[in-house]
Short mmCIF file of C-alpha atoms in Angstrom, two decimals:
data_model
loop_
_atom_site.label_atom_id
_atom_site.label_comp_id
_atom_site.label_asym_id
_atom_site.label_seq_id
_atom_site.Cartn_x
_atom_site.Cartn_y
_atom_site.Cartn_z
CA UNK A 1053 152.88 123.32 150.86
CA UNK A 1054 155.13 120.63 149.32
CA UNK A 1055 157.10 118.53 151.73
CA UNK A 1056 160.72 119.56 152.23
CA UNK A 1057 163.39 117.32 150.75
CA UNK A 1058 166.05 116.12 153.21
CA UNK A 1059 169.34 114.46 152.36
CA UNK A 1060 170.78 112.82 155.48
CA UNK A 1061 174.37 111.66 155.11
CA UNK A 1062 176.56 109.68 157.50
CA UNK A 1063 176.45 109.21 161.22
CA UNK A 1064 175.70 106.52 163.75
CA UNK A 1065 172.56 104.80 165.01
CA UNK A 1066 171.17 108.18 166.13
CA UNK A 1067 170.80 109.20 162.51
CA UNK A 1068 168.63 106.15 161.73
CA UNK A 1069 166.04 107.24 164.29
CA UNK A 1070 166.47 110.87 163.25
CA UNK A 1071 165.62 109.97 159.63
CA UNK A 1072 162.51 108.10 160.72
CA UNK A 1073 161.28 111.10 162.65
CA UNK A 1074 162.07 113.47 159.76
CA UNK A 1075 159.92 111.36 157.45
CA UNK A 1076 156.87 112.69 159.29
CA UNK A 1077 157.24 116.11 157.74
CA UNK A 1078 159.56 115.73 154.77
CA UNK A 1079 160.81 113.47 152.01
CA UNK A 1080 163.98 111.86 153.27
CA UNK A 1081 166.89 110.36 151.36
CA UNK A 1082 169.58 108.57 153.37
CA UNK A 1083 173.17 108.01 152.39
CA UNK A 1084 175.23 105.75 154.64
CA UNK A 1085 172.39 105.46 157.18
CA UNK A 1086 170.77 102.21 156.08
CA UNK A 1087 167.74 101.08 158.05
CA UNK A 1088 165.50 104.12 158.60
CA UNK A 1089 161.88 103.16 157.97
CA UNK A 1090 160.26 105.51 155.45
CA UNK A 1091 163.47 106.92 154.02
CA UNK A 1092 164.80 106.20 150.53
CA UNK A 1093 168.26 104.62 150.60
CA UNK A 1094 170.94 105.93 148.24
CA UNK A 1095 174.05 103.93 147.40
CA UNK A 1096 176.01 107.00 146.25
CA UNK A 1097 175.64 110.75 145.69
CA UNK A 1098 174.97 110.01 142.02
CA UNK A 1099 171.70 108.27 142.98
CA UNK A 1100 170.12 111.46 144.38
CA UNK A 1101 167.09 112.00 142.08
CA UNK A 1102 166.33 115.62 143.06
CA UNK A 1103 167.94 118.57 144.75
CA UNK A 1104 167.58 118.73 148.52
CA UNK A 1105 166.20 121.62 150.52
CA UNK A 1106 168.20 120.52 153.57
CA UNK A 1107 171.42 118.56 153.93
CA UNK A 1108 171.69 116.96 157.38
CA UNK A 1109 175.19 116.00 158.46
CA UNK A 1110 176.18 114.18 161.67
CA UNK A 1111 178.64 115.32 164.31
CA UNK A 1112 181.56 116.54 162.21
CA UNK A 1113 185.29 116.36 162.67
CA UNK A 1114 187.67 118.80 161.02
CA UNK A 1115 188.39 118.44 157.35
CA UNK A 1116 186.66 118.61 154.00
CA UNK A 1117 185.17 115.09 153.98
CA UNK A 1118 183.09 112.74 156.14
CA UNK A 1119 183.00 109.00 156.53
CA UNK A 1120 179.97 107.42 154.86
CA UNK A 1121 179.74 103.65 154.93
CA UNK A 1122 183.49 103.34 155.45
CA UNK A 1123 184.33 105.66 152.54
CA UNK A 1124 185.47 109.25 152.62
CA UNK A 1125 183.03 111.52 150.79
CA UNK A 1126 183.95 115.14 150.15
CA UNK A 1127 181.61 117.71 151.66
CA UNK A 1128 181.67 119.61 148.39
CA UNK A 1129 180.07 116.68 146.56
CA UNK A 1130 177.30 116.52 149.19
CA UNK A 1131 176.49 120.22 149.26
CA UNK A 1132 176.33 120.25 145.45
CA UNK A 1133 173.10 118.27 145.86
CA UNK A 1134 171.46 121.10 147.83
CA UNK A 1135 169.40 123.84 146.18
CA UNK A 1136 170.90 127.31 146.01
CA UNK A 1137 169.95 129.05 149.22
CA UNK A 1138 169.25 125.70 150.85
CA UNK A 1139 170.22 124.74 154.35
CA UNK A 1140 173.12 122.68 155.74
CA UNK A 1141 172.74 121.34 159.26
CA UNK A 1142 175.42 119.53 161.26
CA UNK A 1143 177.03 119.16 164.63
CA UNK A 1144 180.13 121.14 165.60
CA UNK A 1145 180.66 122.67 162.17
CA UNK A 1146 184.16 124.15 161.91
CA UNK A 1147 184.91 127.65 160.64
CA UNK A 1148 186.50 126.15 157.51
CA UNK A 1149 183.47 124.00 156.80
CA UNK A 1150 181.12 126.91 157.39
CA UNK A 1151 183.15 128.97 154.91
CA UNK A 1152 182.85 126.23 152.30
CA UNK A 1153 179.09 125.99 152.68
CA UNK A 1154 178.70 129.75 152.59
CA UNK A 1155 180.77 130.08 149.42
CA UNK A 1156 178.39 127.65 147.74
CA UNK A 1157 175.44 129.92 148.52
CA UNK A 1158 173.99 127.86 151.38
CA UNK A 1159 172.59 128.68 154.77
CA UNK A 1160 174.32 126.96 157.70
CA UNK A 1161 173.33 126.14 161.26
CA UNK A 1162 174.99 123.97 163.91
CA UNK A 1163 172.17 122.11 165.63
CA UNK A 1164 174.44 121.22 168.57
CA UNK A 1165 174.51 124.90 169.50
CA UNK A 1166 170.75 124.94 170.03
CA UNK A 1167 169.89 125.32 173.71
CA UNK A 1168 166.84 123.12 173.29
CA UNK A 1169 168.98 120.20 172.09
CA UNK A 1170 171.59 120.78 174.78
CA UNK A 1171 168.92 120.59 177.48
CA UNK A 1172 167.37 117.43 176.02
CA UNK A 1173 170.74 115.75 175.52
CA UNK A 1174 171.57 116.16 179.21
CA UNK A 1175 169.01 113.47 180.04
CA UNK A 1176 170.53 110.53 178.09
CA UNK A 1177 173.97 111.80 179.11
CA UNK A 1178 173.03 111.50 182.78
CA UNK A 1179 171.51 108.06 182.20
CA UNK A 1180 174.71 107.00 180.43
CA UNK A 1181 176.76 108.19 183.40
CA UNK A 1182 174.55 106.15 185.73
CA UNK A 1183 175.02 103.11 183.52
CA UNK A 1184 178.82 103.52 183.59
CA UNK A 1185 178.81 103.95 187.38
CA UNK A 1186 176.80 100.75 187.80
CA UNK A 1187 179.00 98.69 185.45
CA UNK A 1188 182.22 99.89 187.09
CA UNK A 1189 181.28 99.14 190.68
CA UNK A 1190 180.81 95.92 192.62
CA UNK A 1191 178.47 97.81 194.92
CA UNK A 1192 175.12 99.53 194.40
CA UNK A 1193 174.66 103.16 193.47
CA UNK A 1194 172.05 103.22 196.23
CA UNK A 1195 173.77 104.38 199.41
CA UNK A 1196 177.04 105.28 197.64
CA UNK A 1197 178.67 108.70 197.88
CA UNK A 1198 178.65 110.56 194.55
CA UNK A 1199 180.20 113.88 193.64
CA UNK A 1200 179.06 115.91 190.65
CA UNK A 1201 181.44 118.68 189.61
CA UNK A 1202 179.54 121.46 187.93
CA UNK A 1203 175.83 122.22 188.16
CA UNK A 1204 174.90 123.26 184.65
CA UNK A 1205 172.44 121.41 182.42
CA UNK A 1206 174.28 118.07 182.57
CA UNK A 1207 175.40 118.44 186.17
CA UNK A 1208 171.86 119.08 187.35
CA UNK A 1209 170.52 116.01 185.49
CA UNK A 1210 173.29 113.82 186.87
CA UNK A 1211 172.85 115.01 190.43
CA UNK A 1212 169.07 114.55 190.32
CA UNK A 1213 169.26 111.13 188.72
CA UNK A 1214 171.90 109.74 191.08
CA UNK A 1215 169.94 111.13 194.03
CA UNK A 1216 166.77 109.49 192.72
CA UNK A 1217 168.75 106.21 192.52
CA UNK A 1218 169.47 106.49 196.23
CA UNK A 1219 173.00 107.90 196.17
CA UNK A 1220 174.23 110.46 198.68
CA UNK A 1221 174.96 113.11 196.08
CA UNK A 1222 177.12 116.20 196.54
CA UNK A 1223 177.87 119.10 194.20
CA UNK A 1224 181.04 121.11 193.74
CA UNK A 1225 180.87 124.34 191.77
CA UNK A 1226 182.71 127.65 191.44
CA UNK A 1227 179.99 130.30 191.75
CA UNK A 1228 178.17 130.95 195.06
CA UNK A 1229 174.77 131.32 193.36
CA UNK A 1230 175.18 127.91 191.72
CA UNK A 1231 176.12 126.35 195.06
CA UNK A 1232 173.05 127.98 196.58
CA UNK A 1233 170.87 126.48 193.90
CA UNK A 1234 172.32 123.01 194.52
CA UNK A 1235 171.79 123.50 198.25
CA UNK A 1236 168.16 124.57 197.64
CA UNK A 1237 167.60 121.23 195.89
CA UNK A 1238 168.85 119.31 198.87
CA UNK A 1239 172.41 118.58 197.73
CA UNK A 1240 175.44 118.89 199.98
CA UNK A 1241 177.61 121.47 198.21
CA UNK A 1242 181.03 123.01 198.51
CA UNK A 1243 183.22 125.43 196.49
CA UNK A 1244 185.48 124.05 193.79
CA UNK A 1245 188.52 125.44 195.56
CA UNK A 1246 187.81 122.96 198.36
CA UNK A 1247 187.81 119.99 195.98
CA UNK A 1248 191.08 118.42 197.12
CA UNK A 1249 190.10 118.36 200.78
CA UNK A 1250 186.67 116.84 200.09
CA UNK A 1251 187.25 114.44 197.22
CA UNK A 1252 188.53 111.52 199.26
CA UNK A 1253 185.09 110.53 200.57
CA UNK A 1254 183.41 109.72 197.23
CA UNK A 1255 182.84 106.39 195.52
CA UNK A 1256 181.99 107.98 192.14
CA UNK A 1257 183.08 111.35 190.78
CA UNK A 1258 181.34 112.87 187.76
CA UNK A 1259 182.92 115.87 186.10
CA UNK A 1260 180.94 118.13 183.78
CA UNK A 1261 183.31 121.12 183.80
CA UNK A 1262 185.27 121.63 180.53
CA UNK A 1263 188.41 122.77 182.34
CA UNK A 1264 191.23 120.97 184.14
CA UNK A 1265 189.74 120.53 187.61
CA UNK A 1266 190.85 116.97 188.45
CA UNK A 1267 194.58 117.63 188.45
CA UNK A 1268 197.19 115.19 189.71
CA UNK A 1269 197.26 116.94 193.09
CA UNK A 1270 193.48 116.55 193.44
CA UNK A 1271 193.42 112.96 192.16
CA UNK A 1272 196.08 112.00 194.71
CA UNK A 1273 193.38 112.32 197.38
CA UNK A 1274 190.83 110.07 195.61
CA UNK A 1275 190.06 106.94 197.59
CA UNK A 1276 190.87 103.44 196.39
CA UNK A 1277 188.18 101.96 194.14
CA UNK A 1278 186.66 105.28 193.14
CA UNK A 1279 185.47 105.67 189.53
CA UNK A 1280 185.92 109.01 187.78
CA UNK A 1281 183.48 109.68 184.92
CA UNK A 1282 184.39 112.74 182.88
CA UNK A 1283 181.55 114.03 180.70
CA UNK A 1284 183.28 117.21 179.55
CA UNK A 1285 184.14 117.55 175.85
CA UNK A 1286 187.71 117.00 174.73
CA UNK A 1287 190.21 117.29 176.30
CA UNK A 1288 188.01 116.91 179.38
CA UNK A 1289 188.60 118.12 182.90
CA UNK A 1290 190.70 115.19 184.18
CA UNK A 1291 194.45 114.54 184.05
CA UNK A 1292 194.00 111.06 182.60
CA UNK A 1293 197.73 110.34 182.49
CA UNK A 1294 197.96 111.10 186.21
CA UNK A 1295 194.90 108.99 186.91
CA UNK A 1296 196.56 106.06 185.16
CA UNK A 1297 199.73 106.49 187.18
CA UNK A 1298 197.65 106.62 190.35
CA UNK A 1299 195.71 103.51 189.26
CA UNK A 1300 192.38 105.40 189.27
CA UNK A 1301 189.64 104.16 186.97
CA UNK A 1302 189.03 107.35 185.00
CA UNK A 1303 186.67 107.19 182.01
CA UNK A 1304 186.25 109.93 179.43
CA UNK A 1305 182.63 109.28 178.51
CA UNK A 1306 181.97 111.17 175.29
CA UNK A 1307 178.88 111.10 173.03
CA UNK A 1308 176.82 109.30 175.62
CA UNK A 1309 173.39 110.13 174.10
CA UNK A 1310 174.32 108.13 171.00
CA UNK A 1311 175.64 105.23 173.06
CA UNK A 1312 173.16 105.08 175.91
CA UNK A 1313 169.94 106.00 174.13
CA UNK A 1314 170.37 106.36 170.35
CA UNK A 1315 166.62 106.26 169.65
CA UNK A 1316 165.87 109.13 172.01
CA UNK A 1317 168.98 111.04 170.88
CA UNK A 1318 167.97 110.68 167.23
CA UNK A 1319 164.43 111.90 167.92
CA UNK A 1320 165.83 114.88 169.79
CA UNK A 1321 168.01 115.85 166.84
CA UNK A 1322 165.03 115.52 164.51
CA UNK A 1323 162.91 117.71 166.78
CA UNK A 1324 165.65 120.33 166.77
CA UNK A 1325 165.92 120.18 162.99
CA UNK A 1326 162.17 120.71 162.82
CA UNK A 1327 162.49 123.80 165.02
CA UNK A 1328 165.16 125.20 162.72
CA UNK A 1329 163.35 124.45 159.44
CA UNK A 1330 160.04 125.79 160.78
CA UNK A 1331 161.74 129.04 161.79
CA UNK A 1332 163.27 129.36 158.33
CA UNK A 1333 159.99 128.58 156.56
CA UNK A 1334 161.31 125.38 154.99
CA UNK A 1335 158.74 123.17 156.70
CA UNK A 1336 155.13 123.96 157.53
CA UNK A 1337 154.64 124.78 161.24
CA UNK A 1338 151.01 123.70 160.93
CA UNK A 1339 151.81 120.18 159.79
CA UNK A 1340 151.17 117.48 162.36
CA UNK A 1341 153.95 115.06 163.21
CA UNK A 1342 153.71 111.62 164.67
#
């Protein structure tokens, strides 16, 4: 079976490591991702010597173009380099973008919606939160009181990591069965409705819930010197304007995998891409990767 042809366009340092990993089971062209060992660098879309089986895009924003090397490149010009029936992969693909790709006869999948990637990404996210907590405190994490709001994939990783670092870690969640699970792992736990009456005892608060849970009324009870780290996607679960008024150090920590561990994050994306292309018969499941 011939190796699949990948065109990887745009992104941050994660995409460099992603490209290197993809080279193990495909021919990789990179556009705006200079530095990936094994990949062929293109200076423009016109330099693409063959049609791609797979177009790999980074985390997307809304619109019909992406930033590549400081220049706006239309998505239409990129997808025109993909074979009919080929595959477009990207993160957080909008409905409008999906419609564009579909109209051009392409398959589409959002790799950020893959559960396997979400689970893997929770690890560098938790490590990034620990890094932020350490940088923003004059004290040690060891022996400090930490609250994790939410006990999903990311919340679990954060709670376990901070506990392993020696913190006294508590969990707040909405559902009784989730609180029971946190309790079974040795965490002090309490219902989310009791947040305001409990929040004043913590040195670090980590929110993973994508809903407004840290309102002004709740934040008013936060103790002096506490750091709030919000990991929820935009707009987050914290009233940041209120936090500023209350002089609380509240940080909306987005895209932590790419900031805290770009090499690992890039490999994880590549592994997810391999899962998708294997399932669709684009790559050979029997090939060995490094």
